[in-house]
XYZ file of C-alpha atoms in Angstrom:
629
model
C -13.168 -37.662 -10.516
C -9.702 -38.554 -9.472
C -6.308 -36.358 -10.376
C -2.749 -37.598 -9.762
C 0.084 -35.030 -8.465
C 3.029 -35.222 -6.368
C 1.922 -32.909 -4.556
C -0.858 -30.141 -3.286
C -0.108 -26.607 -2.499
C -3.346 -25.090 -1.149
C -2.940 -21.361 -1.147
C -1.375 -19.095 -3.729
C -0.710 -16.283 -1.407
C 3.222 -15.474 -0.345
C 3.849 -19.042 1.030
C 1.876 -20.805 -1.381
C 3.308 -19.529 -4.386
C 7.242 -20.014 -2.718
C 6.271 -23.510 -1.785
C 4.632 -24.332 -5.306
C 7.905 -23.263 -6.723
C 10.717 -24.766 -4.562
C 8.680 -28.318 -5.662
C 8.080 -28.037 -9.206
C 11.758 -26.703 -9.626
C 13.003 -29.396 -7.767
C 10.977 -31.578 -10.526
C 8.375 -32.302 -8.272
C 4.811 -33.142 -9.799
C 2.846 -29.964 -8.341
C -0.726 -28.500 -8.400
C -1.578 -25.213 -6.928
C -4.823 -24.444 -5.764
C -6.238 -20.790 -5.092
C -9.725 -19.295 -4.439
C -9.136 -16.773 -7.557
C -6.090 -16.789 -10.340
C -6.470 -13.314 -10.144
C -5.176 -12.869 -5.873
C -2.048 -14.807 -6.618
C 0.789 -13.042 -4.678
C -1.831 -10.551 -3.640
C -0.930 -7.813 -0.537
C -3.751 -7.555 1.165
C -2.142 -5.059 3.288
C 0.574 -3.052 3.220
C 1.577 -2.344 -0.356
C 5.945 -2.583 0.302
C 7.974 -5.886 0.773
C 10.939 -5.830 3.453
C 11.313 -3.547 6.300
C 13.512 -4.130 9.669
C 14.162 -7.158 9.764
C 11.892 -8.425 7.022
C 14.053 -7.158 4.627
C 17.013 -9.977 6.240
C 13.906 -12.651 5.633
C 13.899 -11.633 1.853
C 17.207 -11.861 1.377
C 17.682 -15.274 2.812
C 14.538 -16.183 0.615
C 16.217 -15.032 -2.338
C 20.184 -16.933 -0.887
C 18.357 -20.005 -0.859
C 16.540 -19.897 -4.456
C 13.286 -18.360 -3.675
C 11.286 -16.257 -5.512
C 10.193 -12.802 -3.515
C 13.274 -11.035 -3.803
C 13.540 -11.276 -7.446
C 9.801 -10.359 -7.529
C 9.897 -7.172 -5.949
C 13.338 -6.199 -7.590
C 10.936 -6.322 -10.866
C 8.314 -4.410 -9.519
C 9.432 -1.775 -7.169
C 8.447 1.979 -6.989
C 10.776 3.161 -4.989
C 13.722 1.840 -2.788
C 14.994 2.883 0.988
C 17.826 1.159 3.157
C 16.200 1.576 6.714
C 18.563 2.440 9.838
C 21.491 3.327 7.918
C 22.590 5.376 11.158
C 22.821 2.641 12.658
C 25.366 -0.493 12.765
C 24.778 -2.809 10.104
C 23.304 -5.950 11.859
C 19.924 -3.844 11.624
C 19.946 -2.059 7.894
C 17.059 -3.167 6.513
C 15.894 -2.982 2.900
C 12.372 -2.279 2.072
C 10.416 -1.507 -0.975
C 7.376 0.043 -2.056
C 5.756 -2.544 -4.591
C 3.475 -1.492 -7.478
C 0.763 -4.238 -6.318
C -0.897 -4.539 -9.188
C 2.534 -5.597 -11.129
C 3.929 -7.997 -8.326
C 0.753 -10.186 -8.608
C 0.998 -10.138 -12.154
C 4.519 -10.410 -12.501
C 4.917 -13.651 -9.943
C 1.891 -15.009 -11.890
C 4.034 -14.933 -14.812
C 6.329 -16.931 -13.208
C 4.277 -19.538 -11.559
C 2.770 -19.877 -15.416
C 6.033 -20.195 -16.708
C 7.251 -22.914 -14.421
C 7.438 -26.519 -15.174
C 6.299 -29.165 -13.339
C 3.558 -26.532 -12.005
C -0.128 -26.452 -12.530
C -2.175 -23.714 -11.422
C -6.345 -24.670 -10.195
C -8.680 -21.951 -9.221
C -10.737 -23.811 -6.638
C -11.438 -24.453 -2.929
C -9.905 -27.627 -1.223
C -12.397 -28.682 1.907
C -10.731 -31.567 3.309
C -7.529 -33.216 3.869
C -7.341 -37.192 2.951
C -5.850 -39.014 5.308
C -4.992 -42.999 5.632
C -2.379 -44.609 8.476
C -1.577 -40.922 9.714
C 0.092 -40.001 6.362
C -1.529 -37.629 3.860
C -2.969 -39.003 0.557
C -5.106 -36.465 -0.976
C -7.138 -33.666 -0.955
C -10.860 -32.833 -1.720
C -12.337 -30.030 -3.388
C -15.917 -28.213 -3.160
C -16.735 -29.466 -6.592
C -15.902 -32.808 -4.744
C -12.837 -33.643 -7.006
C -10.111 -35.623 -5.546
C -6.401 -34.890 -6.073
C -4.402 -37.231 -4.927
C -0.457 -36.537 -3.457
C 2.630 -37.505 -1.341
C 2.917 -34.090 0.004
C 0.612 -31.479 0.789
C 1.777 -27.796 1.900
C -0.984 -25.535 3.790
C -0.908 -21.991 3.011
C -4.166 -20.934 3.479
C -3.770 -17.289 5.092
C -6.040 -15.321 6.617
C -8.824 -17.644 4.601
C -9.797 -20.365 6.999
C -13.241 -19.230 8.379
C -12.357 -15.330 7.844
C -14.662 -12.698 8.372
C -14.566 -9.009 7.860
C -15.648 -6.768 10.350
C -15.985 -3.304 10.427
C -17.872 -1.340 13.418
C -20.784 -3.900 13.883
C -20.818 -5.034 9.983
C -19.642 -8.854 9.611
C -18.905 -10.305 6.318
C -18.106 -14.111 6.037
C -14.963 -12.972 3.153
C -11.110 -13.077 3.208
C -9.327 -10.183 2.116
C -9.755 -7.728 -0.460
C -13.528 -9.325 -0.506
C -12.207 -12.249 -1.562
C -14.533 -15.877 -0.949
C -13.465 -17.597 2.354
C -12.380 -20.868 2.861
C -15.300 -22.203 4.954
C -14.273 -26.088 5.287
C -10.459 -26.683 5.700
C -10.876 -25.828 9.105
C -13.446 -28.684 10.108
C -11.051 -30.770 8.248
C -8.051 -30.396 10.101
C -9.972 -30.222 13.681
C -11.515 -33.674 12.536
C -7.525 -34.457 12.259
C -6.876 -33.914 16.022
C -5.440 -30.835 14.928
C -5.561 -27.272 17.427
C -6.857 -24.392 15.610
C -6.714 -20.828 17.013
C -8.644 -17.410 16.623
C -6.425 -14.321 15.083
C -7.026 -11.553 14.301
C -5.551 -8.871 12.042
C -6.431 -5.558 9.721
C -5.849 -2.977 7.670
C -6.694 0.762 6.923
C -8.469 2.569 4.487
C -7.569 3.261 0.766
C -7.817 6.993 -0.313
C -8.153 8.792 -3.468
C -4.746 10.076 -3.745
C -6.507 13.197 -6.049
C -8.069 13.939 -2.747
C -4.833 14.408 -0.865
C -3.133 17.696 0.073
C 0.050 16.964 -0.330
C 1.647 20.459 0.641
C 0.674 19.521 4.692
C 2.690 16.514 4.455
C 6.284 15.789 4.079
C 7.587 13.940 1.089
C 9.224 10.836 2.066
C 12.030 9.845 -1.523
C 13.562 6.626 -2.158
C 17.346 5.795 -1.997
C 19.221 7.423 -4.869
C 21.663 4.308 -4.431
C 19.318 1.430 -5.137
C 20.229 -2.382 -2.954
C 18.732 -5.424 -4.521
C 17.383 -7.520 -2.769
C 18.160 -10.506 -5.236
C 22.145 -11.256 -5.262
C 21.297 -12.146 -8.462
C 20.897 -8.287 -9.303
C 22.835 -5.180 -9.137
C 22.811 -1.612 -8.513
C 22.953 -0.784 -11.814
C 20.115 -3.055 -13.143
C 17.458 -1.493 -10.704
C 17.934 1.959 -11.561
C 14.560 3.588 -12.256
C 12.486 6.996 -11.392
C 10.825 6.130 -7.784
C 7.667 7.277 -6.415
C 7.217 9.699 -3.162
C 5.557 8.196 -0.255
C 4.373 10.722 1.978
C 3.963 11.505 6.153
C 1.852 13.171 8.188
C 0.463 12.308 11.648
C -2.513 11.878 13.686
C -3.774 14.721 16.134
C -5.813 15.424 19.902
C -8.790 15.845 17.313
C -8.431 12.428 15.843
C -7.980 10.953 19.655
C -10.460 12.691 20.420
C -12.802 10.785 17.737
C -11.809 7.544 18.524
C -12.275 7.759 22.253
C -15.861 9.579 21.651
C -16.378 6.125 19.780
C -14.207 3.073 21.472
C -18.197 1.791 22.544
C -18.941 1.325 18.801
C -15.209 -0.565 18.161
C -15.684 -4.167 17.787
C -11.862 -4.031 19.430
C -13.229 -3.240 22.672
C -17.215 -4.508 22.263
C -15.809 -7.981 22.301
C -17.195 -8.095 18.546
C -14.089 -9.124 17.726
C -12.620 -12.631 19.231
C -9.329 -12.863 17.840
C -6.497 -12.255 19.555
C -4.521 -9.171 17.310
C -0.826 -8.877 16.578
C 0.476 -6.817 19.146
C 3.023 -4.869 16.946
C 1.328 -4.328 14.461
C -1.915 -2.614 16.334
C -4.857 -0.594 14.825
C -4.561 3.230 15.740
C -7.249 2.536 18.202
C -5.332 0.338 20.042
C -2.874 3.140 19.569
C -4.290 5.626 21.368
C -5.873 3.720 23.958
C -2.459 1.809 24.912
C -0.210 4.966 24.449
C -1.913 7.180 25.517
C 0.713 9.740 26.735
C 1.415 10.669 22.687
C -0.367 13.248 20.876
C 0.332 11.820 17.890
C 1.362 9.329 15.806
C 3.085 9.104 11.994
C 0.489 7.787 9.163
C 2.269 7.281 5.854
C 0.649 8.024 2.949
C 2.117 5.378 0.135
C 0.753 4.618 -3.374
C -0.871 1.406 -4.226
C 0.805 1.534 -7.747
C 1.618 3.432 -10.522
C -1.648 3.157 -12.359
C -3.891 3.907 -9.551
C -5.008 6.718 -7.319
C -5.466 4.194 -4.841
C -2.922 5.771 -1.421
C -2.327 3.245 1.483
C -2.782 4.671 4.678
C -0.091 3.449 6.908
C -0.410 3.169 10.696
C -4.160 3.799 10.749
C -5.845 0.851 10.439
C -8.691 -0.029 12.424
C -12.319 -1.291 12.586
C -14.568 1.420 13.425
C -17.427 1.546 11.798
C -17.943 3.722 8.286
C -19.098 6.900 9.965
C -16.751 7.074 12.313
C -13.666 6.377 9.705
C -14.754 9.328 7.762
C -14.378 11.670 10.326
C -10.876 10.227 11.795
C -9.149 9.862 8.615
C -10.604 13.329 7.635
C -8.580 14.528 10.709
C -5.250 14.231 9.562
C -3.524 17.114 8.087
C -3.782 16.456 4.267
C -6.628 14.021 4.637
C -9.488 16.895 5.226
C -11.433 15.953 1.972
C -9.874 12.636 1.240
C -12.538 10.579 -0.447
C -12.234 6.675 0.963
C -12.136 4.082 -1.790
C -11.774 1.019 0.751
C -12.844 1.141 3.900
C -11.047 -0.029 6.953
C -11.656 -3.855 8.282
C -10.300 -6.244 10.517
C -10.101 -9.589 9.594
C -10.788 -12.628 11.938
C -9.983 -15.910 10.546
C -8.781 -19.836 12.065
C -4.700 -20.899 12.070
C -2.729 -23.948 13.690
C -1.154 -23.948 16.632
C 2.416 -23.667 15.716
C 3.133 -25.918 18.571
C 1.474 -29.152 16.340
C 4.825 -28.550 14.055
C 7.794 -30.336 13.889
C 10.706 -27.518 12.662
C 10.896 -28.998 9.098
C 7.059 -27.115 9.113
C 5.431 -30.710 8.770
C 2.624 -31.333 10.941
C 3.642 -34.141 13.948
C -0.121 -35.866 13.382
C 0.141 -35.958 9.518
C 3.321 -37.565 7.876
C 3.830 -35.518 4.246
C 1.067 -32.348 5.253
C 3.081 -29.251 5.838
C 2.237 -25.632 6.969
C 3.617 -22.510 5.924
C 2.593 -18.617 6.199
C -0.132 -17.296 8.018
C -2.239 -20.698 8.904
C 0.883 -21.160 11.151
C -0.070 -17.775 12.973
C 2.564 -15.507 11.758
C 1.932 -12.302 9.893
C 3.440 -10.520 6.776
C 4.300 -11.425 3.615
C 8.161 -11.856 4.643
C 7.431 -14.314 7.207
C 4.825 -16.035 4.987
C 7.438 -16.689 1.952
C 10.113 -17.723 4.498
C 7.752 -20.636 5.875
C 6.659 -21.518 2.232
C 10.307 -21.950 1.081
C 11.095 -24.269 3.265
C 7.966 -25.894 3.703
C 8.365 -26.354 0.211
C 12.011 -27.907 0.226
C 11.456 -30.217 3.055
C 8.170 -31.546 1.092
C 10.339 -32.436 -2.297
C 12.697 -33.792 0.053
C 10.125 -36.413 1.839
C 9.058 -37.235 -1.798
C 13.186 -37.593 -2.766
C 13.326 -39.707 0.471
C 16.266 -37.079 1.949
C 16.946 -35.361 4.893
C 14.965 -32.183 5.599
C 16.355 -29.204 5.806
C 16.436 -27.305 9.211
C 18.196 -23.420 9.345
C 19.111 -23.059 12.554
C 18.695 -19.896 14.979
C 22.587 -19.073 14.356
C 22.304 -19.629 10.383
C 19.401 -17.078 9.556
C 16.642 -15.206 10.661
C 14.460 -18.126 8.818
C 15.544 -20.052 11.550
C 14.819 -17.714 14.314
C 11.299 -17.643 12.761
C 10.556 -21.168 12.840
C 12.281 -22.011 15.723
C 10.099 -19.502 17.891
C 7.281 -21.041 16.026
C 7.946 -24.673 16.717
C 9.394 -23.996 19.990
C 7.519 -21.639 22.068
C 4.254 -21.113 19.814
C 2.896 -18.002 19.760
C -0.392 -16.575 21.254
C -0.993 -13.786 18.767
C 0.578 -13.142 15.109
C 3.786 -13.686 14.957
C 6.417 -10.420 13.751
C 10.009 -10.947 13.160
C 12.140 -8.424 14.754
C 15.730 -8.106 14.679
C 15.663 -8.418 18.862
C 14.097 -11.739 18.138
C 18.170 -12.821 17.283
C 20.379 -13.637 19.341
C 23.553 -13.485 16.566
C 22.072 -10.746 14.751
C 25.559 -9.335 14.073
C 25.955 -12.628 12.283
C 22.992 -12.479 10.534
C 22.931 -9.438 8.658
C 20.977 -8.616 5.036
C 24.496 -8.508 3.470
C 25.609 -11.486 3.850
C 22.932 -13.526 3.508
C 24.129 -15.519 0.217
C 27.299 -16.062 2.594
C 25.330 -18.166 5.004
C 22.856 -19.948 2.738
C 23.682 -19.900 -0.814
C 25.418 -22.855 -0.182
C 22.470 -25.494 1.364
C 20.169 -23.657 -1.587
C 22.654 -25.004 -4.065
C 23.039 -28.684 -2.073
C 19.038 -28.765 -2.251
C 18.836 -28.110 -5.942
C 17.418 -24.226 -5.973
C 20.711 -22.030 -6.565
C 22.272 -22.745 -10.409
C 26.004 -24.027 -10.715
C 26.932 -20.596 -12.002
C 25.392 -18.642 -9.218
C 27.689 -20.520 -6.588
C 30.664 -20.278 -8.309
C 30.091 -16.557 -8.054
C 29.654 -17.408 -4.696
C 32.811 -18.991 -4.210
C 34.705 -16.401 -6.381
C 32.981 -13.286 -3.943
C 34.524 -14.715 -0.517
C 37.768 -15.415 -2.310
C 37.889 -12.226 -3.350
C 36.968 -10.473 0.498
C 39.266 -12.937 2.458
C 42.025 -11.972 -0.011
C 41.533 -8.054 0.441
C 41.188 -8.748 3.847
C 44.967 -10.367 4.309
C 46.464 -7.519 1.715
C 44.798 -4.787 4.074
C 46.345 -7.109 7.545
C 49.642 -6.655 5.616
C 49.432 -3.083 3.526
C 50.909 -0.505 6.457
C 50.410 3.331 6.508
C 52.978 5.580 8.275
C 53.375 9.349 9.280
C 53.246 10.867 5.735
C 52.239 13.898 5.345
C 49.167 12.175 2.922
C 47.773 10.256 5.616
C 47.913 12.872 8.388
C 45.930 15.275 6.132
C 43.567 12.319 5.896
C 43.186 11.234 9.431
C 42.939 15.281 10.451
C 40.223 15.589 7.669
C 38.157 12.610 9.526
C 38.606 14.178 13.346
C 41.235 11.066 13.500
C 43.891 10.400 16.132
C 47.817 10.579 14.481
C 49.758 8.149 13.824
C 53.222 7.938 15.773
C 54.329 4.698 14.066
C 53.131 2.423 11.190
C 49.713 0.994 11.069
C 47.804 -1.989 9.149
C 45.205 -0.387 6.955
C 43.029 -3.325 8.604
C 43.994 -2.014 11.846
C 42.469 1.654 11.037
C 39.302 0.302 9.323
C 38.257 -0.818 12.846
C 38.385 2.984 13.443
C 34.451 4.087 13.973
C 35.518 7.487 11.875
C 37.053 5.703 9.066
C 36.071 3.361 6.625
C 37.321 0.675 3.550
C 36.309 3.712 1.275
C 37.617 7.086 2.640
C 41.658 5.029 3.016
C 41.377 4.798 -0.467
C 42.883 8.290 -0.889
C 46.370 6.294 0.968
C 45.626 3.181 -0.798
C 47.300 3.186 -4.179
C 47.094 -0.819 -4.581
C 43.975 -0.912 -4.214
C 42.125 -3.298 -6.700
C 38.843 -2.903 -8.200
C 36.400 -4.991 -6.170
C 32.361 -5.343 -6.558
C 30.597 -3.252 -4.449
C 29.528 -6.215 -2.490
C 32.766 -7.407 -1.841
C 34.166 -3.660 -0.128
C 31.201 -4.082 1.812
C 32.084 -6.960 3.204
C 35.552 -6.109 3.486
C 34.575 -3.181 5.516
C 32.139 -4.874 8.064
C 34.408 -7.911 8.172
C 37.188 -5.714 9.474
C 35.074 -3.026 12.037
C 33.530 -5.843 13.828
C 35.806 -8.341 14.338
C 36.086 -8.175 18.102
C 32.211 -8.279 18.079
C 31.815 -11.277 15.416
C 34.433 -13.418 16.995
C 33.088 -13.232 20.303
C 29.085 -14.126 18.777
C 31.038 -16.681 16.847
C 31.834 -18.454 20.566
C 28.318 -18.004 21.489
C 27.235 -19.952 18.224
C 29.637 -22.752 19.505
C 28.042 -23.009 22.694
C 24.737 -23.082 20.982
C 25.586 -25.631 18.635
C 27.018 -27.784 21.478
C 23.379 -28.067 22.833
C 21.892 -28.484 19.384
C 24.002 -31.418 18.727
C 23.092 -33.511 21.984
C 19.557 -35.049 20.121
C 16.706 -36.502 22.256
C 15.870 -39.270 21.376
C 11.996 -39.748 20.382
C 10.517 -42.615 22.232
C 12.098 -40.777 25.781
C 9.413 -40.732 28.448
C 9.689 -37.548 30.351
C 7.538 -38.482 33.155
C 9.959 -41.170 33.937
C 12.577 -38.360 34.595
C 13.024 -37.761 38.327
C 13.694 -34.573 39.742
C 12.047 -33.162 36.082
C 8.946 -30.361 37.188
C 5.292 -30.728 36.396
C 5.418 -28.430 34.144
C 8.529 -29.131 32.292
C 6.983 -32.934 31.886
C 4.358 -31.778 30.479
C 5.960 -29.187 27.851
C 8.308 -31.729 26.741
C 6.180 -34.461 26.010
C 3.773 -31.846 24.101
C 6.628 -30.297 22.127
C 8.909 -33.071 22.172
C 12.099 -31.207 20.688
C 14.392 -32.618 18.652
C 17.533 -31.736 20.694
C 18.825 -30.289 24.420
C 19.210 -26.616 22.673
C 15.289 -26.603 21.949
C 14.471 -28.006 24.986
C 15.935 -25.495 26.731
C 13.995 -22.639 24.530
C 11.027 -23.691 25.545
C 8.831 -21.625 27.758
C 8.452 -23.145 31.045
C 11.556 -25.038 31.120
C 14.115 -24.072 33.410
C 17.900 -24.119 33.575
C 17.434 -26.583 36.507
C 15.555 -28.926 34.230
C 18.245 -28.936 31.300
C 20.221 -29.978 33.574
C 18.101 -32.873 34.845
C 17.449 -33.673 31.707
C 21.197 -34.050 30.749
C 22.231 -36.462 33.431
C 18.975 -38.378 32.339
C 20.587 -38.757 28.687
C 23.617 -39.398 29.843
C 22.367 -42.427 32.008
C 19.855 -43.218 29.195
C 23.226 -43.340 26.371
C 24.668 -45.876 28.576
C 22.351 -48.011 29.092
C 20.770 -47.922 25.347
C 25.357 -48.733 24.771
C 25.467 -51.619 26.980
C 21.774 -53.254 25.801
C 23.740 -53.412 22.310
C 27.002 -54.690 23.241
């Protein structure tokens, strides 16, 4: 039996369900295939979406017309703004999600959607004719044929649970595997790796002593993560999460029993995301601390089901019982869900061109975790554009590339694309180098704009757009040109702040940049002030206090771009390159970047060979200029 769609998403996790969307709202033919109808948008893990850095990936998600940040804006339980002490280029937004809800709710959505048809089934091979996809094949040995195909398979390819010396051939949650993609794609030419992640155990929150732990509250000013939404529409009653911490009695366990961990039997094969580590790698790899935070947080509001951050692991049952039952609070807990880790096959990252289609395959894309990143963050990101760049092969346009200096999305797939990775992939804020420029405010500032040129961001939504940065860069010249003097108003105000006196007349702007003042306490000597959106004072304010430091990453983006912009052409033969090292030959010709700027991220290319390799184009231009004249 035979099926015609545009295209094939295979995977209705994070990715799957932003790159199912992106195509059938860009009126793209779609079909989206998952193991169950009932794990779509499942978390697996950690029940909260955002976090440092994470929370900038959901925000550019949401700039460019995506899904997740409207999703968890629905379905929240409580709200926190992370590193608020700190300068803006890290606050971080993260919420706690009632699971249950977000699946249902981004179900609802995916139902809703034209252009989109949901299949509960499991695709086992790839069809492939003249190095461009055509299809795919299902176990009930259905064919669906497509233009595009997008790959977010997870942590399903091959998985197996494993906890202590138990191993169960299921993806998460006990969900059924994907057992034949993988031979597919290896059959392709394609370079699979081994990861390896897990989780901890789920405890009956009726269980839980409470009054040994300390309550952990939500923001009482709630952020959206969706521009689309505002303070005001998000206000709810929030949840407590809860924290307590490990002990030398809980160490003590785990050591007594590191012989029975499949972490250190060699059970396990994987290779586990290094910051994100179970608490026995924990106290094994730091062990100088004696102890370390577990945070209790609910699973939802119609479950006693808690989450037990920062202990996962894979010892076996036994064993679990007795840790867990360590921690202050957690002496009776009961365990609903044990603890597992969760081996299962991904792509080298390094087969991927940065538009997130596969180099071997013309029209199959990856997105997510087959790519060997982790999180649900990182997993939408990929999908998104994974997604877009699909509809765009079908639309016979461009893809669509966010560089490092335009988003942490780019950061993300750059590293991917560029240097691979050799365990799960976490975004970090230290992972970018303009992070000043890249902050979770301004996120609709940098990319509302190419969502709206690819078709995912409504007329109306960048028009309020537009009208936002009129509004800051016209507050911002009023403030360059509104002076305060020696009154006897603004000294009580400067004294008040622990603020050095004015001798002679000042730009408002000018004492913004103060690191004791702000846009909001000079409104007290700011009787002109208009009344501006929250989101446009913000701006205002961080516009203003970093100026020095944005102008000067604003030169480094220049250089950057300089690089970008000097393209490689494809058919170049590096081993023809004199003077070029062994092992930059080699790199080159397997990642064959796109310009001199990723050329020179790659690992195991040297400044030396950049520069090589620009006197080689330089030569090559001239030549390829006088062959045409």
């Amino acid at each position: 039996m035979e099926h015609n769609f545009d295209a094939v998403v295979v995977g209705a996790g994070h990715a799957g369900c932003e790159a199912a969307l992106a195509l059938a709202r860009l009126s793209i033919n779609t079909i989206l295939f998952t193991v169950s109808v009932d794990s779509i948008a499942l978390m697996p893990c950690n029940p909260n979406i955002g976090g440092t850095s994470k929370g900038h990936l959901v925000r550019e998600v949401d700039a460019l017309g995506g899904e997740m940040g409207k999703n968890i804006d629905r379905t929240f339980i409580q709200s926190k703004m992370l590193n608020q002490s700190k300068g803006p280029a890290v606050h971080s937004l993260r919420a706690q999600a009632d699971k249950g809800a977000y699946t249902q709710a981004m179900r609802e959505v995916l139902e809703e959607t034209e252009h989109l048809v949901i299949r509960q089934g499991e695709v086992t091979e790839l069809l492939v004719e003249g190095g461009r996809i055509t299809g795919v094949r299902t176990y009930t040995d259905a064919v669906y044929r497509c233009q595009v195909c997008v790959l977010c398979t997870g942590t399903y390819l091959n998985a197996r649970c494993i906890t202590g010396n138990v191993s169960v051939n299921s993806g998460p949650n006990g969900l059924q595997p994907a057992n034949h993609l993988s031979s597919s794609l290896e059959r392709l030419g394609i370079d699979l790796r081994r990861f390896k992640t897990g989780t901890p155990a789920r405890i009956d929150g009726s269980t839980i002593d409470y009054n040994k732990m300390e309550p952990q509250y939500g923001d009482k000013h709630i952020v959206p993560f969706s521009f689309t939404n505002t303070s005001e529409d998000l206000q709810r009653e929030q949840v407590k999460c809860w924290l307590t911490y490990t002990n030398e009695e809980t160490h003590d366990i785990i050591r007594e029993n590191l012989d029975r961990s499949p972490l250190y039997s060699g059970y396990i094969k994987g290779t586990g995301p290094r910051y994100c580590p179970s608490i026995e790698d924990k106290v094994v790899r730091f062990s100088d601390k004696n102890r370390h935070q577990v945070f209790i947080e609910p699973e939802g509001l119609y479950t006693n089901e808690m989450y037990i951050g920062g202990m996962s692991s894979s010892l076996p049952e036994d064993v679990q019982e007795k840790m867990y039952r360590s921690v202050p609070g957690l002496e009776n807990a009961r365990i609903v869900r044990n603890a597992y880790a969760i081996e299962y096959d991904c792509i080298n990252s390094l087969e991927l061109l940065p538009s997130l289609e596969l180099k071997k395959v013309k029209g199959l894309y990856s997105a997510g975790q087959t790519n060997g990143s982790s999180g649900y963050e990182e997993a939408a990101a990929q999908g998104l554009i994974a997604g877009i760049n699909a509809a765009r092969r079908i639309q016979g346009k461009d893809p669509v590339i966010i560089d490092r200096s335009q988003g942490y999305i780019g950061v993300l797939i750059d590293d991917l694309v560029t240097k691979g990775t050799n365990e799960p992939y976490r975004m970090m804020t230290s992972r970018a180098e303009y992070r000043l420029l890249l902050r979770q405010d301004n996120a609709d500032e940098r990319l509302t704009q190419i969502g709206y040129q690819v078709g995912l961001i409504s007329e109306e939504r960048y028009l309020h757009l537009k009208e936002k940065l009129h509004m800051i860069r016209r507050e911002i010249h009023r403030l360059e040109h509104t002076f305060a003097g020696s009154s006897q108003e603004v000294r009580k105000l400067l004294e008040a702040h622990h603020s050095t006196a004015l001798n002679s007349g000042i730009s408002l702007a000018e004492l913004i940049k103060r690191p004791e003042l702000s846009y909001e306490i000079l409104g007290g000597i700011d009787p002109e002030r208009p009344d501006l959106p929250e989101e446009v004072r913000e701006e205002v304010n961080i516009n203003l206090k970093y100026e020095g430091y944005i102008r000067r990453q604003m030169k480094q983006v220049e250089q950057f771009h300089k690089l970008e912009k000097k393209k490689i052409p494809g058919e170049i033969d590096y081993s023809d390159i004199k003077s070029l090292r062994l092992e930059a030959i080699q790199k080159l010709t397997d990642i064959r970047p796109e310009s001199v700027g990723q050329a020179a991220r790659i690992s195991g290319v040297s400044p030396s060979d950049i520069s090589v390799l620009l006197i080689y184009l330089e030569q090559y231009r001239k030549e390829q200029a006088k062959g045409e004249r």
